[in-house]
CSV table of C-alpha atoms in Angstrom, one decimal:
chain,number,residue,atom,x,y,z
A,125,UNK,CA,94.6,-41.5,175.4
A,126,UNK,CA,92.8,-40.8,172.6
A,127,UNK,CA,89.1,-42.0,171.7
A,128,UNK,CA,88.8,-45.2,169.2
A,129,UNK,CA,86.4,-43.6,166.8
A,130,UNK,CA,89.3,-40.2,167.2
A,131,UNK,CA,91.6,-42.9,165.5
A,132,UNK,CA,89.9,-44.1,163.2
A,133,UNK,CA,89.1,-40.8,161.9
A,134,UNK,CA,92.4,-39.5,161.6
A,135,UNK,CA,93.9,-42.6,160.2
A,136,UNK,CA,91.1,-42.3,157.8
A,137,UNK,CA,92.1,-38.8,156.8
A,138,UNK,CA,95.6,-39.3,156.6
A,139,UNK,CA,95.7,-42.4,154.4
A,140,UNK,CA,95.3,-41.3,151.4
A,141,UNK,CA,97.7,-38.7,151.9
A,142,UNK,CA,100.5,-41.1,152.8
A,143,UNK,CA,99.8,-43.6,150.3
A,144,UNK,CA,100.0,-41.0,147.6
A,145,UNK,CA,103.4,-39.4,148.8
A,146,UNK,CA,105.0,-43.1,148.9
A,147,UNK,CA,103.9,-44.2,145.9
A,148,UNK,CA,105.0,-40.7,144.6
A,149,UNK,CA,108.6,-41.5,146.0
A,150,UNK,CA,108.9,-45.2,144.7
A,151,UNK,CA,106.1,-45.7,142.5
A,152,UNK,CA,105.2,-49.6,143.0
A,153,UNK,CA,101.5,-49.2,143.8
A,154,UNK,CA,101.0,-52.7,145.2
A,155,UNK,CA,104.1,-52.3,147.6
A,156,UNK,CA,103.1,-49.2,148.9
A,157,UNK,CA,99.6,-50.0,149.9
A,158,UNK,CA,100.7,-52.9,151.4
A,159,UNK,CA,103.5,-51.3,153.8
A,160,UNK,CA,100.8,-48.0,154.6
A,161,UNK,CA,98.0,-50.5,155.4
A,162,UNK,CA,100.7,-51.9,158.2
A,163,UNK,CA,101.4,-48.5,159.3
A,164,UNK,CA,97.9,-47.8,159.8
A,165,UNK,CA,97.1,-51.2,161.9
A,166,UNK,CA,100.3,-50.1,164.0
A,167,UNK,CA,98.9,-46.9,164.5
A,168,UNK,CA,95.3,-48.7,165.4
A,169,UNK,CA,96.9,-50.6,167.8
A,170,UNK,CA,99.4,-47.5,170.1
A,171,UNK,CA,97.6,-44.8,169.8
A,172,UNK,CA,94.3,-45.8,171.5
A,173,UNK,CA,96.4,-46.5,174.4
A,174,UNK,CA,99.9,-43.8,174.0
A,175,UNK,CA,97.9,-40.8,171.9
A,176,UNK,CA,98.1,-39.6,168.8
A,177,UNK,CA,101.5,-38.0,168.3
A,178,UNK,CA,101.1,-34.3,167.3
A,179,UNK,CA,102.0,-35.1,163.7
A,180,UNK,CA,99.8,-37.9,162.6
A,181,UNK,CA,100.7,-37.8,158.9
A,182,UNK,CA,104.8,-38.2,159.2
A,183,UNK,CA,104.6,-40.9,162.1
A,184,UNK,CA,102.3,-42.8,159.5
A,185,UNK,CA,104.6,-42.2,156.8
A,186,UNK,CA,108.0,-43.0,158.8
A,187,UNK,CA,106.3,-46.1,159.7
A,188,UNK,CA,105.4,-46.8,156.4
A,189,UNK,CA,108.8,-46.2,154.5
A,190,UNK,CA,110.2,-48.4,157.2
A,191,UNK,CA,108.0,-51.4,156.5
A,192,UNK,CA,107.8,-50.6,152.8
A,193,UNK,CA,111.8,-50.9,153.0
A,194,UNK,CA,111.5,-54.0,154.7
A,195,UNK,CA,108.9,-55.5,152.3
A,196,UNK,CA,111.6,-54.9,149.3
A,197,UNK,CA,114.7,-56.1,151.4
A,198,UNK,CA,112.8,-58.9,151.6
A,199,UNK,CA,111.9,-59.8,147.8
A,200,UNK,CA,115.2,-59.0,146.8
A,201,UNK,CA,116.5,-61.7,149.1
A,202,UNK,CA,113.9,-63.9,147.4
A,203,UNK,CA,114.2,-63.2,144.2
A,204,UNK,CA,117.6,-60.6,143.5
A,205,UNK,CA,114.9,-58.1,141.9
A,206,UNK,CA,114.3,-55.1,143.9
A,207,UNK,CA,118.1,-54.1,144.8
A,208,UNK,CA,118.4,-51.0,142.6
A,209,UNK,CA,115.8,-49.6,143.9
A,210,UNK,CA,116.6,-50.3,147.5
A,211,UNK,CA,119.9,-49.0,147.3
A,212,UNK,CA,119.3,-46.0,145.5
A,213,UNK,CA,117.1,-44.8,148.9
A,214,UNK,CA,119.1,-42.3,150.7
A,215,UNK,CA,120.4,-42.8,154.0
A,216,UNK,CA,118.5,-40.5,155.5
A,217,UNK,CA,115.5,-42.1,154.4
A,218,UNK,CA,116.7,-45.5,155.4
A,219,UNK,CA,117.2,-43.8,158.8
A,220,UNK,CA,114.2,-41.8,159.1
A,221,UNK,CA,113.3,-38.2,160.1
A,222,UNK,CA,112.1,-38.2,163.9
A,223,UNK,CA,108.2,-39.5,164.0
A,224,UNK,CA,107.2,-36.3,165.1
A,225,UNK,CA,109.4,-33.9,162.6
A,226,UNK,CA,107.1,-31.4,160.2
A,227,UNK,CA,106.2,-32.8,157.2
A,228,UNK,CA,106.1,-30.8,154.1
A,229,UNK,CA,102.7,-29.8,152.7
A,230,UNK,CA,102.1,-31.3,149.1
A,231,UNK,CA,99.0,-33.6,149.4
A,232,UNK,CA,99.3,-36.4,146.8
A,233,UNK,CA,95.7,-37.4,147.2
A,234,UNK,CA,94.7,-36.4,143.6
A,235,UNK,CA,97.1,-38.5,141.9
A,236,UNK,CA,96.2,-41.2,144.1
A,237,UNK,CA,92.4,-41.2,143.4
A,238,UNK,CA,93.7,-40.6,138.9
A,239,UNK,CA,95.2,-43.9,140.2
A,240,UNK,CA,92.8,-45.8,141.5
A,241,UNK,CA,90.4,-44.7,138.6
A,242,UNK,CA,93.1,-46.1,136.0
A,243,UNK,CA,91.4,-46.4,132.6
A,244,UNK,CA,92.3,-50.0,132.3
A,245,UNK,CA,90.7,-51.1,135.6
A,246,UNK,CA,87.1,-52.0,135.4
A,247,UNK,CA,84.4,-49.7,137.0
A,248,UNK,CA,83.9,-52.1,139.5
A,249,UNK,CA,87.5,-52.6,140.4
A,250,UNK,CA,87.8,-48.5,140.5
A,251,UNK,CA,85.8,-48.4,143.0
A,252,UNK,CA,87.0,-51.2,145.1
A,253,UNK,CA,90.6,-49.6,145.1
A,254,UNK,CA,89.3,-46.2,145.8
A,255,UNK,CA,87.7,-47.1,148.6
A,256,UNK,CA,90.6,-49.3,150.1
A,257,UNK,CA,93.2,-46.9,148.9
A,258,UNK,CA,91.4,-43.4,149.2
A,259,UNK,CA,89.0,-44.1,151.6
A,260,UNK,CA,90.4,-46.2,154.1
A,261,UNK,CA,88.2,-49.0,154.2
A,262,UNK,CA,89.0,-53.2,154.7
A,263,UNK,CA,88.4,-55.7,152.5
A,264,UNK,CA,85.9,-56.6,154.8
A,265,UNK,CA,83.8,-53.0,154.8
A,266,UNK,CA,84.0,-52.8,151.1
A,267,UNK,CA,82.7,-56.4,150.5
A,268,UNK,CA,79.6,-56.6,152.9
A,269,UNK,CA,78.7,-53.1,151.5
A,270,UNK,CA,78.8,-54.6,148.2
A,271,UNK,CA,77.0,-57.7,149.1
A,272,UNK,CA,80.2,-60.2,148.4
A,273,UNK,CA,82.2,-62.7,150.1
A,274,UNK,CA,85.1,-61.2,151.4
A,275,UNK,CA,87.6,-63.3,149.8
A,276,UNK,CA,85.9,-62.3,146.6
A,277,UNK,CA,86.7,-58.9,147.0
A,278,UNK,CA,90.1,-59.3,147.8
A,279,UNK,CA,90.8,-60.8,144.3
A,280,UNK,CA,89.3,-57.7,142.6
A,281,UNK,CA,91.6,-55.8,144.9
A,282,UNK,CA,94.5,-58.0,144.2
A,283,UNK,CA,93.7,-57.6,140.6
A,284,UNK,CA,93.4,-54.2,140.4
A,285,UNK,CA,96.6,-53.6,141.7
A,286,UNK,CA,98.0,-56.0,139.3
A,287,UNK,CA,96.5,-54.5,136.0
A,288,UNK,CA,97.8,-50.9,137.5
A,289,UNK,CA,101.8,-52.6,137.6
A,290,UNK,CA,101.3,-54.0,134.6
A,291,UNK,CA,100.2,-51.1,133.0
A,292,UNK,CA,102.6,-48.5,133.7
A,293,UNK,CA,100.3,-46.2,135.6
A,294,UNK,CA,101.8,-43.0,136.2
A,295,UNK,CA,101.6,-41.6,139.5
A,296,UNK,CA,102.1,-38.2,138.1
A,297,UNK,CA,99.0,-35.4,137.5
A,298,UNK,CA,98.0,-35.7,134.0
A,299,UNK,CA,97.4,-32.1,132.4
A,300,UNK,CA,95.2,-30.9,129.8
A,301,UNK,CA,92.2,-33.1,128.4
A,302,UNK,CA,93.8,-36.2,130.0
A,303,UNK,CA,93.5,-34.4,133.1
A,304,UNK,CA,90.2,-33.6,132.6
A,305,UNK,CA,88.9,-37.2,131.3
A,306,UNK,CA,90.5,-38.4,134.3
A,307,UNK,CA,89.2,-36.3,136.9
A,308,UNK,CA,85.6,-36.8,134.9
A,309,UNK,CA,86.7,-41.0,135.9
A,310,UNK,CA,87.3,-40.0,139.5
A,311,UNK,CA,84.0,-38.5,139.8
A,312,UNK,CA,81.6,-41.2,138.2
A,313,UNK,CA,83.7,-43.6,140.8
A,314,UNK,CA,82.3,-41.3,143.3
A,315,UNK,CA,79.0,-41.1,142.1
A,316,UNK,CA,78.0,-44.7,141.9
A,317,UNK,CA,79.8,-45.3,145.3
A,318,UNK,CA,77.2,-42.8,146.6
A,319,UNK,CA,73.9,-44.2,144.3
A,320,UNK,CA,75.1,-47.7,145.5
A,321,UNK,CA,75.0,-46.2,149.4
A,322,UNK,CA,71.6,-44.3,148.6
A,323,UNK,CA,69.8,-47.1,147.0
A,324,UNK,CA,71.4,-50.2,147.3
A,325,UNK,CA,70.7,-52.4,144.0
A,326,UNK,CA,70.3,-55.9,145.8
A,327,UNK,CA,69.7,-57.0,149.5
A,328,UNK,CA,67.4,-56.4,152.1
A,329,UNK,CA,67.9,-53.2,153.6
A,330,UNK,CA,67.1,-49.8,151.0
A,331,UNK,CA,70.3,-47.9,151.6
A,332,UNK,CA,73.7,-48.7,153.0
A,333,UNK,CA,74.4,-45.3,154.5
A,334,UNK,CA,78.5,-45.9,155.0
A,335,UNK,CA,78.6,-45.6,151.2
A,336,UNK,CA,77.1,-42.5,151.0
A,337,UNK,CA,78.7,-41.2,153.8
A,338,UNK,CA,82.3,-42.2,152.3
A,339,UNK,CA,81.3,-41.0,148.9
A,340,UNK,CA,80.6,-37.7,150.7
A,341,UNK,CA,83.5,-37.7,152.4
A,342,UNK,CA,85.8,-38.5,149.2
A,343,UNK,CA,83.4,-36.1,146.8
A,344,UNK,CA,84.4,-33.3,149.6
A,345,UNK,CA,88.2,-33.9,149.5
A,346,UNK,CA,88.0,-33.9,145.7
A,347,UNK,CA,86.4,-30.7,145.7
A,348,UNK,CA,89.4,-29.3,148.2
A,349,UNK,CA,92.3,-30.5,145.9
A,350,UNK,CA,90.4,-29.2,142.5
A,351,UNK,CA,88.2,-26.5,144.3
A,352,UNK,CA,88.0,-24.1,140.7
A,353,UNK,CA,86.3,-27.1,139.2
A,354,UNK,CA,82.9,-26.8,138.7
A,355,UNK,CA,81.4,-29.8,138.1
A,356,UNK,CA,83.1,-31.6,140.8
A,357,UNK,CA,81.5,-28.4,143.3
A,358,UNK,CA,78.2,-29.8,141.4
A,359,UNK,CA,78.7,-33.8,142.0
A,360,UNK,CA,79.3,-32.8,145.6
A,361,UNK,CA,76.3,-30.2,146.2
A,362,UNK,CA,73.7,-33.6,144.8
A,363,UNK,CA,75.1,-35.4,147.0
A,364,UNK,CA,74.7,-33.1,149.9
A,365,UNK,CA,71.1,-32.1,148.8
A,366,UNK,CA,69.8,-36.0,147.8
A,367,UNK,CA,71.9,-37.1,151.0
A,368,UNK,CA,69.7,-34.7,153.2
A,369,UNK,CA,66.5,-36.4,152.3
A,370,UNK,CA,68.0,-40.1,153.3
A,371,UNK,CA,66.5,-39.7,157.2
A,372,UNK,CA,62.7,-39.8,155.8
A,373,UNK,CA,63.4,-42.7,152.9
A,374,UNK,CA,62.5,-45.5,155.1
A,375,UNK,CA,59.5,-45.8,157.6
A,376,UNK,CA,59.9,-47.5,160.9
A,377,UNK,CA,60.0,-51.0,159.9
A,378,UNK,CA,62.5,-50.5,156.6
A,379,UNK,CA,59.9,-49.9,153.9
A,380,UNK,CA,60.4,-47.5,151.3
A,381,UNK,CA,58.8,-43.9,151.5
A,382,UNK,CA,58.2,-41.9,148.0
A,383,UNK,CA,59.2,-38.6,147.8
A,384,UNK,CA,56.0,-36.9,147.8
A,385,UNK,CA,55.1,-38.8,151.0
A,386,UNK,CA,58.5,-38.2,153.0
A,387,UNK,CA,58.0,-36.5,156.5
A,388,UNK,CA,60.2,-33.3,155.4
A,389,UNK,CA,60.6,-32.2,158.7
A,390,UNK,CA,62.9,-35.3,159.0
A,391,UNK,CA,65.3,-34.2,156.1
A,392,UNK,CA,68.7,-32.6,156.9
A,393,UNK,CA,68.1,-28.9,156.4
A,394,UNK,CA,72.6,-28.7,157.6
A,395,UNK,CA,72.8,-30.3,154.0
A,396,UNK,CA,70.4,-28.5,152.6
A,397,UNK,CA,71.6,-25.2,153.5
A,398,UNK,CA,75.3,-26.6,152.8
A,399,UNK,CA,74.4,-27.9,149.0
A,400,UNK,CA,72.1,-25.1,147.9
A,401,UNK,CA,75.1,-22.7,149.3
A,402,UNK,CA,77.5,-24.6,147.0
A,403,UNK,CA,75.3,-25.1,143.8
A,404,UNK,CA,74.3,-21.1,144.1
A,405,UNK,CA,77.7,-20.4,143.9
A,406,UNK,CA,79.1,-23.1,141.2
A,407,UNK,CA,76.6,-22.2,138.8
A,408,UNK,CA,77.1,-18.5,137.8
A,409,UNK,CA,80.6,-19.4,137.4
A,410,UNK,CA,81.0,-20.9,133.8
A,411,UNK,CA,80.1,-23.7,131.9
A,412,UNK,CA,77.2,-26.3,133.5
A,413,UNK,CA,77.5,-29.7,133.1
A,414,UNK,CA,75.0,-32.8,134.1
A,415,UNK,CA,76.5,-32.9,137.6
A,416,UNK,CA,75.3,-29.2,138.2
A,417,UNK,CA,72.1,-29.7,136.8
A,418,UNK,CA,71.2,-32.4,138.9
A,419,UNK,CA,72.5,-30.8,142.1
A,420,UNK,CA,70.1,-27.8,140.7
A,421,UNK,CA,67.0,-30.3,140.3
A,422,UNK,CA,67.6,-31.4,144.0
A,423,UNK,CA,67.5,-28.1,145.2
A,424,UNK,CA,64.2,-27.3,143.7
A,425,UNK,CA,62.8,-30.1,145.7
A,426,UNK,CA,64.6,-29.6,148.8
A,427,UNK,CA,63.3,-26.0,149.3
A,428,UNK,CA,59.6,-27.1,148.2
A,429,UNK,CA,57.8,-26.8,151.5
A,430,UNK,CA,55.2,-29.5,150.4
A,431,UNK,CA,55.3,-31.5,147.3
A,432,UNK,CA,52.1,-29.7,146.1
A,433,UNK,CA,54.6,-26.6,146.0
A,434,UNK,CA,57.5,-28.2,143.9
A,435,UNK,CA,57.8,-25.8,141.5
A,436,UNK,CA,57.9,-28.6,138.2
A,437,UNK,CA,58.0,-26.4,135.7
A,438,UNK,CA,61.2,-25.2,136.8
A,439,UNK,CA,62.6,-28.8,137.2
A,440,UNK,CA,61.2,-29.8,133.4
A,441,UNK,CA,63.5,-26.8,131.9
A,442,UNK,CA,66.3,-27.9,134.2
A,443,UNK,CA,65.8,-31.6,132.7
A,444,UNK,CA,65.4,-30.3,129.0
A,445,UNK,CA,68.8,-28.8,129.4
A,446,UNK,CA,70.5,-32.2,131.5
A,447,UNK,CA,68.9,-34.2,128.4
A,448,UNK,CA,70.8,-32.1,126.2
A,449,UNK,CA,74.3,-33.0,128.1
A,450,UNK,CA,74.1,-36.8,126.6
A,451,UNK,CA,72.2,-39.7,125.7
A,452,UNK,CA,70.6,-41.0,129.0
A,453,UNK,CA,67.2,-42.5,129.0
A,454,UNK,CA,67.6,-42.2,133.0
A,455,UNK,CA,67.1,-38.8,132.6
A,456,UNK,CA,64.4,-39.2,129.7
A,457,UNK,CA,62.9,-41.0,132.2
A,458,UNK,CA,63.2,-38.8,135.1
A,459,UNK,CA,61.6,-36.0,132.5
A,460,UNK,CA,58.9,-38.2,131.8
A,461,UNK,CA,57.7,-37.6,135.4
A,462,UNK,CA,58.4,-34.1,135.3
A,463,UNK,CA,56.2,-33.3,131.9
A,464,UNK,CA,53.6,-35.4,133.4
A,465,UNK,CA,53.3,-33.1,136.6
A,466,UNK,CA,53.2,-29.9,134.3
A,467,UNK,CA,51.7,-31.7,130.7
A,468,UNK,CA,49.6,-34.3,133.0
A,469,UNK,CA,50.0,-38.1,133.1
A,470,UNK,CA,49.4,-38.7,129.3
A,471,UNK,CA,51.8,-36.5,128.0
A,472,UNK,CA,54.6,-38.4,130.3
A,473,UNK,CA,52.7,-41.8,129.0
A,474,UNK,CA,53.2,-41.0,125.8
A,475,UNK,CA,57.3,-40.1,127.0
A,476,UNK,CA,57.4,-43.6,128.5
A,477,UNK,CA,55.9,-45.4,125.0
A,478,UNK,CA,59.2,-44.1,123.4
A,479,UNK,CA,61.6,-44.9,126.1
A,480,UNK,CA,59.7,-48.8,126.0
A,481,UNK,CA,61.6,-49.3,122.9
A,482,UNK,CA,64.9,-48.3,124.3
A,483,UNK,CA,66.9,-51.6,125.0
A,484,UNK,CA,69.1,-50.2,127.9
A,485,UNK,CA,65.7,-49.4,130.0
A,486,UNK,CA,62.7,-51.2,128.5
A,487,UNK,CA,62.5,-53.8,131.2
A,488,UNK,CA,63.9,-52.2,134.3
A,489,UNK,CA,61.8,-51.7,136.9
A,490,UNK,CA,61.9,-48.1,137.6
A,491,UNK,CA,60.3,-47.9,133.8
A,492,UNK,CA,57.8,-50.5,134.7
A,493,UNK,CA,57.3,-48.4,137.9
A,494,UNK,CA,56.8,-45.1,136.5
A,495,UNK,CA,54.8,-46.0,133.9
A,496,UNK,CA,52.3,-47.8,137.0
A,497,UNK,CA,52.4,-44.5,139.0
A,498,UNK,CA,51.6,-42.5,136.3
A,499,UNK,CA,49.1,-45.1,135.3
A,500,UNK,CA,47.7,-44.5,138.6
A,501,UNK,CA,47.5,-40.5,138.3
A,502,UNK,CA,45.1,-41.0,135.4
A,503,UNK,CA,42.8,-43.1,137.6
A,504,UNK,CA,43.5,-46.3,135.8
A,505,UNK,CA,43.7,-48.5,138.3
A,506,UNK,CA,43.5,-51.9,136.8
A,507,UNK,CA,46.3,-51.0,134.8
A,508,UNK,CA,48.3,-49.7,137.2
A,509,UNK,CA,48.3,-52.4,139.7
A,510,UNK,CA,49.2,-55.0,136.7
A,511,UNK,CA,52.4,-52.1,136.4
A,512,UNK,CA,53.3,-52.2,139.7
A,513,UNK,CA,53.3,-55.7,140.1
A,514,UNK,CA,55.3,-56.2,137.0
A,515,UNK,CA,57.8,-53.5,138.5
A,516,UNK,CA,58.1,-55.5,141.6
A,517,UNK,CA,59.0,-58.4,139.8
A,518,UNK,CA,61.9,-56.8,138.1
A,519,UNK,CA,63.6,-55.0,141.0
A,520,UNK,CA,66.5,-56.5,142.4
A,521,UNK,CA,66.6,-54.7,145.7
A,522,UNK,CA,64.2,-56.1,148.8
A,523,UNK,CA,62.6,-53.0,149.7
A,524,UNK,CA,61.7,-51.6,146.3
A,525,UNK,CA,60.3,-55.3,145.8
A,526,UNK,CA,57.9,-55.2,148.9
A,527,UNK,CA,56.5,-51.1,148.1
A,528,UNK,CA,55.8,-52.0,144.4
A,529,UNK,CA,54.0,-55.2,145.3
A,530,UNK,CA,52.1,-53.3,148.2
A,531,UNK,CA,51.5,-50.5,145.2
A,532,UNK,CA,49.7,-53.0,143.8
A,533,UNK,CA,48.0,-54.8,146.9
A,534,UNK,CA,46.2,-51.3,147.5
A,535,UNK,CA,44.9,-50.7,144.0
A,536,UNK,CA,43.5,-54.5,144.0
């Protein structure tokens, strides 16, 4: 017997890989995920009780071609469309190696994720197929992570695949700058999956760790198919390093804990040691991007002992260079903080004054709430509580909600 979380693990691992090689062999996208998902509730259902057979990967995939034959026998009996490409299966295929025969070694995994992260589909719908396709998770899963009925999420699902047929999509490894701009896709998929897990935007509960331990998982088998890339070395090293601080976010009863008051003997110094290891060695290697950078900020503050030892200035000339990557007034933001700890808090206030006028930030509450904190720094407090209660009023997620309002209680 093998355990049930055992399963799930494996099946977890080897989806991706068997979706990609069938959809490399016949190419219809919505068929293929269709006939791999009923390989995988198959295997969900024997192997608990038989065992896993020895080869995981080619009993999931014999399964699967069988079922995905079935699925076009049985359209072309409906509607006389799919015989050519029945019939021009091989026997042996048809027939099937034994469930247990070597399979060969090509992991299709990277086409599969350029796939999913199609330039027609929507971010949103990216990231729904990923994680079904790539990642392995229901309708279900992805839904109540996202905070939406299920059968909602089923219809983005259903309509991603859709806009993929239509489109042409090819399942093949684009090279040169479209390989590039794609892979660049695959990552931002990854890196709002894992900003969405870290701090969720709506709901009553801060993070929704499955996210950010998928994204994880996904930014990790990225880096293994495209490991001479730098950038997705970086994306995976800030997740690692902002991951390992996740255990000390929340205080007993769900509320939110700032950085500089986290318990930092609760952070994950495995992470840490795993994510300053990787950035150390990405960044001497060539060209740095924003990914890198950030992973580098992280770092700083993970190997702080204390927040009174962050070493700021070295995080403001790691945000002047991130700023100079694109036009983000996150980042402008997240500088704003960082000149005010070397500057003080009126050079930052006088940061924020600019970014007020900026229309993609100048009523979002993480403005609103630096602007209060820093407001607070300078020992206005009458100010400062009107900030925070403004912030609070603005942020979309419970949590956030409750600490700026209590922000605000305390400075009265």
């Amino acid at each position: 017997m093998t355990g049930t979380h055992e399963v799930e693990d494996l099946l977890r691992a080897c989806a991706p890989q068997v979706l990609g090689a069938l959809v490399r062999r016949y190419g219809t996208f919505d068929l293929c995920e269709d006939a791999v998902q009923e390989a995988l509730i198959a295997a969900a259902r024997q192997w608990p009780e038989e065992g896993a057979p020895d080869n995981a990967r080619s009993w999931l995939l014999t399964v699967a071609q069988r079922r995905y034959i079935d699925l076009v026998r049985s359209e072309a009996a409906r509607r006389r469309r799919e015989d050519a490409l029945a019939l021009a299966t091989p026997d042996s295929e048809l027939i099937a190696r034994a469930a247990d025969a070597p399979e060969g070694a090509e992991d299709d995994s990277l086409s599969l994720l350029f796939l999913c992260c199609h330039p027609e589909l929507s971010p949103p719908s990216r990231i729904a197929l990923t994680l079904r396709a790539v990642g392995g998770l229901t309708t279900g899963q992805i839904a109540a992570a996202f905070l939406v009925p299920e059968s909602t999420m089923a219809q983005r699902i259903s309509r991603a695949k859709q806009t993929i047929k239509a489109a042409g999509g090819s399942f093949a490894v684009s090279e040169g700058e479209d390989r590039a701009a794609r892979l660049a896709e695959v990552r931002h998929v990854l890196y709002l999956v894992f900003n969405e897990g870290y701090t969720a935007s709506g709901g009553d509960d801060l993070t929704v760790p499955a996210l950010a331990t998928e994204a994880i998982r996904l930014a990790r088998l990225l880096h293994r198919l495209v490991p001479e890339d730098t950038e997705t070395a970086g994306l995976l090293a800030l997740m690692l390093l902002t991951d390992a601080r996740r255990p000390a976010r929340t205080g007993p009863h769900g509320e939110l804990v700032p950085l500089a008051e986290q318990d930092r003997g609760r952070w994950d110094g495995r992470l840490i040691s795993e994510g300053v290891e990787l950035i150390s060695r990405t960044l001497p290697k060539g060209r740095v991007g924003p990914y890198q950078l950030q992973a580098a900020i992280a770092a700083v503050h993970d190997e702080a002992e204390s927040a009174e030892s962050t070493d700021w200035p070295q995080i403001l000339a790691l945000y002047e260079l991130l700023e100079r990557t694109g036009d983000n007034p996150v980042i402008t933001l997240n500088r704003a903080v960082a000149v005010a700890m070397v500057h003080g808090p009126d050079a930052g206030l006088e940061l924020l004054a600019g970014l007020a006028q900026d229309k993609r930030l100048a009523h979002h509450h993480r403005l609103l709430a630096t602007r209060a904190h820093l407001l607070e720094l300078l020992g206005d407090e009458e100010n400062a509580s009107a900030a925070y209660r403004e912030a609070a009023r603005h942020a979309t997620s419970a949590p956030e909600r409750r600490h700026l309002t209590e922000r605000a209680r305390r400075l009265g």
